[in-house]
Amino acid sequence: MPKPLRFIILTIVAAIIGSATMIYAQTNKNSLQKAFKADFLIGTAMNTAQIEESDQQSITLIPTEFNVVTPENIMKCEIIHPQWDKYNFDLADKLVAYGKKYGIKINAHNLIWHSQLPLFVKNIKNADSLKMFFENHITTIAARYDGKVYSWDIVNEALDEDGTLRKSIFLQKLGPDYIVEAFRLAQKAAPHTELYYNDYNIEDPKKRAGAIALIKKIQAAGVRIDGVGIQGHWHLGKVPLKNIEESIKEFSALGIKVMFTELDISVLPNPLAHNTADVNVQAQNSATLNPYPTGLPDSVKTEFTKAYTDLFKLFLQYKKVVSRITFWGVNDAQSWLNDWPIKGRTNYPLLFDRNAKPKEAYYKIIELAKQ
Ligand code: XIL
């Protein structure tokens, strides 16, 4: 068969499969996105294999269950901007095409973050060069995807646990106004994109106060901020419901959207003294720290179901101001919590198991939505 003809046939077949999946997704009443359609967006983080649709388990599952996605890694600085004058847009462009194909919104993640920075940025010594990188990075990437992505995590994890600004390279070299400046640059480059601040533990009162001060400062400067993302990396038995509820109230009182952006519930012991999602932290493995290598006991499964049910009851109670719930991954096999903060553990933090089968928690929260 001549090459151009083969290309046309393949394109038509791909389009048919794409629209069939979309129609299936839209008619499957028991999917998460269907169940919560009137309440909030439902999202997942996507890895490279999922974006490229080589992960068989996710091909229909993602467009069926979710109506918004966040790239787990491919839009982070070390991947999308590995050298001073080199950008890798391939995978981000594929993600945009993926979103278009299935009618799924994209929350781009992220522009300014102290982690997963390429070496060239870590090695920048003088403030002027860092400022130049900062402006180029934000402007180039935000402009390229303006109108193509729904929203951006403009600044990620800029706060320390006590609510003061993290002593990152950006704070040290650019000073405390760098966050306002990041939003100002993004607003200019991406006028059709929502702009968010995203962080972990900002439900905690001290850190929350820091986040509120930060958001107020951006607003007072006359710069646009559309929402705040509470990451939601929590532990079974320690999901801080009361703090979460207070945070929803206080953040929404600022007139911005409140989102849960990286939800997962670890069932494994926390080797660290406190809750964190700092990707730079590491701990040693041991049998006691990896208690369920072959499966989860029923008692833990029950507790897990209850934790998600309680959380979603709360989310539904505040559905007027909570605009999105995004899980940090589709299924347990894919979760970053198998390798962080300890490499090689077996964790069970998501609604789909290692075979991508929905767990009891999945059905329970869908039931809640129907009540
Ligand atoms: C994690 C990814 O899931 C991992 O694959 C990667 O190795 C490290 O980063 N907070 C964030 C996310 O904002 O970008 C992090 O994602 C998890 C913590």
XYZ file of C-alpha atoms and ligand atoms in Angstrom:
389
model
C 0.000 0.000 0.000
C 1.428 3.473 -0.830
C 2.706 5.323 2.253
C 0.358 8.355 2.091
C -2.661 6.050 1.832
C -1.483 3.996 4.807
C -1.073 7.219 6.784
C -4.590 8.382 5.925
C -6.102 5.009 6.880
C -4.190 4.915 10.180
C -5.272 8.472 10.990
C -8.924 7.606 10.312
C -8.692 4.448 12.463
C -7.086 6.455 15.315
C -9.827 9.087 15.076
C -12.549 6.410 15.187
C -10.974 4.737 18.238
C -10.581 8.160 19.888
C -14.191 9.181 19.405
C -15.490 5.719 20.362
C -13.564 5.997 23.643
C -14.921 9.488 24.212
C -18.496 8.366 23.587
C -17.966 5.393 25.937
C -16.517 7.732 28.566
C -19.423 10.107 28.292
C -22.052 7.391 28.597
C -20.480 5.364 31.411
C -22.641 6.545 34.310
C -20.471 4.852 36.867
C -17.311 6.719 36.188
C -15.807 9.202 38.611
C -16.067 12.141 36.239
C -19.705 11.306 35.469
C -20.592 10.884 39.116
C -19.063 14.211 40.154
C -19.919 16.122 36.984
C -22.167 18.590 38.796
C -19.722 18.946 41.709
C -16.082 19.268 40.683
C -13.578 18.242 38.040
C -11.951 14.856 38.638
C -8.349 14.426 37.610
C -5.309 12.219 37.576
C -1.580 12.660 37.093
C -0.271 11.114 33.860
C 3.142 9.602 33.215
C 4.891 9.353 29.844
C 3.539 5.905 28.905
C 0.026 7.111 29.572
C 0.475 10.285 27.550
C 1.869 8.245 24.660
C -0.976 5.733 25.070
C 1.425 2.806 25.315
C 0.134 1.921 28.788
C -2.655 -0.499 27.855
C -4.377 -0.348 31.250
C -4.936 3.394 30.954
C -6.052 3.793 27.367
C -9.773 3.703 28.056
C -9.614 4.094 31.798
C -8.258 7.661 31.859
C -10.738 9.254 29.434
C -13.552 7.290 31.060
C -12.834 8.256 34.637
C -11.203 11.674 34.460
C -11.972 15.006 32.815
C -8.753 16.812 33.726
C -5.127 15.640 33.850
C -1.836 16.899 35.247
C 1.503 15.771 33.780
C 3.304 13.966 36.624
C 6.787 15.003 35.441
C 7.101 16.015 31.798
C 6.432 19.737 32.214
C 8.863 20.129 35.100
C 11.889 22.291 34.428
C 14.467 19.459 34.230
C 12.519 17.827 31.398
C 10.942 20.696 29.483
C 13.894 23.111 29.801
C 17.056 21.011 30.322
C 19.577 23.590 29.144
C 19.770 27.361 29.013
C 18.634 27.605 25.383
C 17.094 24.174 24.879
C 13.451 23.299 25.410
C 11.879 19.827 25.029
C 8.278 20.414 24.087
C 7.629 16.981 22.549
C 5.820 15.319 25.428
C 3.950 18.445 26.504
C 2.740 18.868 22.920
C 1.634 15.226 22.941
C -0.265 15.866 26.148
C -2.033 18.836 24.563
C -2.971 16.630 21.594
C -4.176 13.945 24.023
C -6.391 16.455 25.816
C -7.853 17.632 22.527
C -8.505 14.095 21.307
C -10.514 13.150 24.393
C -11.901 16.516 25.451
C -9.878 16.479 28.679
C -8.643 19.644 30.390
C -4.954 20.005 31.223
C -3.511 21.466 34.383
C 0.132 22.167 33.523
C 2.588 21.440 36.344
C 4.696 23.466 37.052
C 6.629 26.643 36.248
C 8.597 27.671 39.348
C 9.705 24.999 41.844
C 12.913 24.386 43.780
C 12.883 20.631 42.971
C 13.573 18.765 39.718
C 15.586 21.707 38.434
C 18.162 21.015 35.700
C 21.842 21.342 36.603
C 22.294 24.570 34.685
C 19.769 26.325 36.935
C 21.211 24.883 40.160
C 24.612 26.157 39.041
C 23.536 29.724 38.340
C 25.545 31.937 40.663
C 24.454 35.479 40.009
C 21.062 37.064 40.501
C 20.894 38.680 37.044
C 21.336 35.349 35.279
C 18.734 33.694 37.475
C 16.345 36.557 36.769
C 16.921 36.118 33.056
C 16.294 32.357 33.304
C 13.161 33.004 35.386
C 11.688 35.420 32.860
C 12.583 33.338 29.819
C 11.342 30.116 31.369
C 7.961 31.455 32.430
C 7.335 33.548 29.338
C 8.400 30.959 26.767
C 6.495 28.041 28.235
C 3.392 29.858 29.453
C 2.991 31.618 26.082
C 3.422 28.402 24.098
C 0.622 26.661 25.978
C -1.705 29.618 26.500
C -5.213 28.604 25.554
C -3.984 25.028 25.042
C -3.876 24.170 28.726
C -6.696 25.055 31.087
C -4.525 26.037 34.017
C -0.983 26.245 35.362
C 0.609 25.582 38.723
C 2.680 28.750 38.499
C 4.574 28.348 41.760
C 4.922 25.041 43.592
C 5.951 24.513 47.229
C 7.345 27.965 48.014
C 6.581 27.700 51.731
C 8.308 26.124 54.707
C 6.352 24.299 57.386
C 6.226 27.377 59.659
C 4.592 29.430 56.917
C 7.672 31.474 56.039
C 9.113 31.438 52.533
C 11.281 28.426 51.701
C 14.951 29.346 51.401
C 15.047 28.244 47.767
C 17.453 29.479 45.115
C 14.644 31.782 43.946
C 14.149 33.425 47.335
C 17.854 33.733 47.942
C 18.725 35.270 44.593
C 15.550 37.098 43.571
C 14.147 38.162 46.938
C 10.682 37.702 48.471
C 8.763 39.278 45.586
C 9.677 36.501 43.165
C 6.313 34.793 43.596
C 4.305 37.893 42.697
C 6.662 38.367 39.732
C 6.119 34.776 38.573
C 2.354 35.332 38.520
C 2.762 38.714 36.828
C 4.856 37.197 34.025
C 2.470 34.260 33.647
C -0.550 36.542 33.533
C 1.015 38.453 30.681
C 2.174 35.389 28.741
C -0.938 33.287 29.348
C -3.989 35.548 29.514
C -6.345 32.640 28.691
C -5.042 30.269 31.345
C -5.973 29.968 35.018
C -3.063 30.582 37.388
C -2.615 28.634 40.635
C -0.408 28.385 43.700
C 0.197 24.734 44.728
C 1.726 23.274 47.908
C 1.581 20.416 50.421
C 0.554 20.695 54.082
C -1.049 24.099 53.508
C -4.109 22.741 55.323
C -1.935 22.915 58.437
C -2.766 26.192 60.290
C 0.763 27.682 60.352
C 1.612 26.893 56.765
C -1.920 27.877 55.737
C -1.429 31.325 57.269
C 1.719 31.666 55.148
C -0.194 30.642 52.014
C -2.981 33.114 52.762
C -0.451 35.925 53.233
C 1.168 34.958 49.947
C -2.129 34.942 48.031
C -3.146 38.272 49.565
C 0.184 39.754 48.548
C -0.350 38.654 44.925
C -3.879 40.079 44.961
C -2.734 43.341 46.578
C -0.191 43.788 43.786
C -3.092 43.709 41.303
C -1.837 40.437 39.853
C -4.164 37.587 38.919
C -4.281 34.360 40.907
C -7.239 32.080 40.187
C -6.824 29.262 42.631
C -4.914 27.404 45.293
C -4.038 23.722 45.215
C -3.750 21.707 48.393
C -1.681 18.725 47.263
C -3.254 16.189 49.631
C -0.471 13.639 50.190
C -1.828 12.114 53.371
C -1.433 9.014 55.561
C -4.092 6.504 56.554
C -5.329 7.296 60.065
C -3.970 10.829 59.820
C -6.058 12.578 57.183
C -6.459 16.042 58.784
C -10.193 16.497 58.112
C -10.678 19.424 60.463
C -7.740 21.363 59.054
C -8.892 20.545 55.534
C -12.350 21.924 56.256
C -10.961 25.115 57.784
C -8.640 25.538 54.822
C -11.469 25.208 52.327
C -13.336 27.961 54.196
C -10.368 30.303 54.576
C -8.952 29.879 51.075
C -12.335 30.236 49.396
C -12.932 33.434 51.395
C -10.079 34.931 49.354
C -12.310 34.672 46.285
C -10.255 31.993 44.528
C -10.861 28.356 43.584
C -9.831 25.662 46.045
C -8.506 22.395 44.646
C -7.056 19.123 45.873
C -4.366 18.548 43.340
C -2.246 15.489 44.170
C -4.465 13.301 46.294
C -3.205 9.961 47.607
C -3.442 8.197 50.966
C -0.350 6.209 51.931
C -1.085 3.044 53.933
C 2.579 2.488 54.861
C 4.422 3.623 57.981
C 5.907 7.094 57.666
C 9.661 6.844 58.349
C 9.818 10.617 58.809
C 8.899 12.532 61.929
C 6.237 14.631 60.198
C 4.062 14.672 57.109
C 5.888 16.002 54.062
C 5.858 15.638 50.292
C 9.370 17.005 49.810
C 10.666 14.909 46.900
C 14.265 15.432 48.056
C 13.749 13.510 51.293
C 14.913 9.871 51.423
C 14.812 7.112 54.035
C 16.169 3.555 54.396
C 13.975 0.536 53.694
C 13.284 -2.239 56.209
C 10.711 -5.053 56.597
C 8.745 -3.086 59.196
C 8.548 -0.124 56.848
C 7.226 -2.315 54.021
C 4.648 -4.480 55.780
C 2.360 -5.417 52.855
C 4.567 -6.582 49.953
C 2.027 -9.173 48.751
C -1.343 -7.634 49.580
C -3.313 -5.453 51.950
C -5.076 -7.009 54.987
C -8.869 -6.606 55.001
C -8.783 -4.423 58.131
C -6.537 -1.902 56.373
C -8.698 -2.036 53.256
C -11.738 -1.161 55.376
C -9.927 1.738 57.014
C -8.782 2.935 53.589
C -12.339 2.891 52.216
C -13.531 4.882 55.211
C -10.755 7.459 54.853
C -11.685 8.171 51.220
C -15.394 8.166 52.032
C -14.955 10.684 54.852
C -12.809 12.873 52.642
C -15.274 12.885 49.762
C -18.172 13.608 52.132
C -16.276 16.733 53.104
C -15.439 17.642 49.506
C -19.102 17.278 48.555
C -20.172 19.414 51.484
C -18.033 22.208 50.008
C -18.681 21.486 46.324
C -19.631 25.117 45.695
C -16.047 26.230 46.319
C -13.994 23.076 45.651
C -13.445 23.042 41.906
C -11.216 19.999 41.300
C -10.001 16.783 42.895
C -6.949 15.269 41.214
C -5.430 11.924 42.235
C -1.648 11.641 42.005
C -1.688 8.735 39.572
C -4.231 6.304 38.173
C -3.420 3.039 39.928
C -1.318 1.691 42.793
C 1.357 0.226 40.508
C 2.066 3.657 39.079
C 2.092 5.629 42.336
C 5.219 7.578 43.248
C 4.656 6.360 46.839
C 6.143 2.952 45.924
C 9.505 4.718 45.623
C 9.258 7.747 47.869
C 10.500 8.442 50.492
C 11.814 4.857 50.416
C 12.662 3.038 47.188
C 10.984 -0.287 46.398
C 8.038 -0.434 48.806
C 4.552 -1.656 47.941
C 1.972 1.035 48.629
C -1.787 1.107 47.986
C -2.761 4.806 47.957
C -5.162 5.180 45.012
C -8.683 4.149 43.967
C -7.500 1.607 41.372
C -5.393 -1.403 42.362
C -2.281 -2.837 40.684
C -4.435 -4.434 37.985
C -6.250 -1.124 37.471
C -9.421 -2.601 39.012
C -11.547 -0.161 41.029
C -11.433 -0.682 44.800
C -14.343 -0.583 47.225
C -13.505 3.072 47.971
C -14.184 3.888 44.310
C -17.726 2.499 44.461
C -18.412 4.086 47.850
C -17.494 7.595 46.766
C -19.538 7.238 43.578
C -22.500 6.249 45.763
C -21.953 9.387 47.833
C -22.144 11.533 44.731
C -25.540 10.085 43.881
C -27.066 10.778 47.294
C 6.669 13.502 42.032
C 6.444 12.480 40.918
O 5.249 11.778 41.175
C 7.607 11.520 40.843
O 7.484 10.673 39.707
C 8.927 12.286 40.765
O 10.005 11.384 40.820
C 9.037 13.294 41.892
O 7.908 14.150 41.891
N 4.744 17.280 44.893
C 4.642 17.655 43.582
C 4.807 16.627 42.524
O 4.275 18.806 43.297
O 5.347 17.178 41.349
C 5.650 15.472 42.989
O 5.640 14.476 41.967
C 5.133 14.929 44.294
C 5.150 15.991 45.365
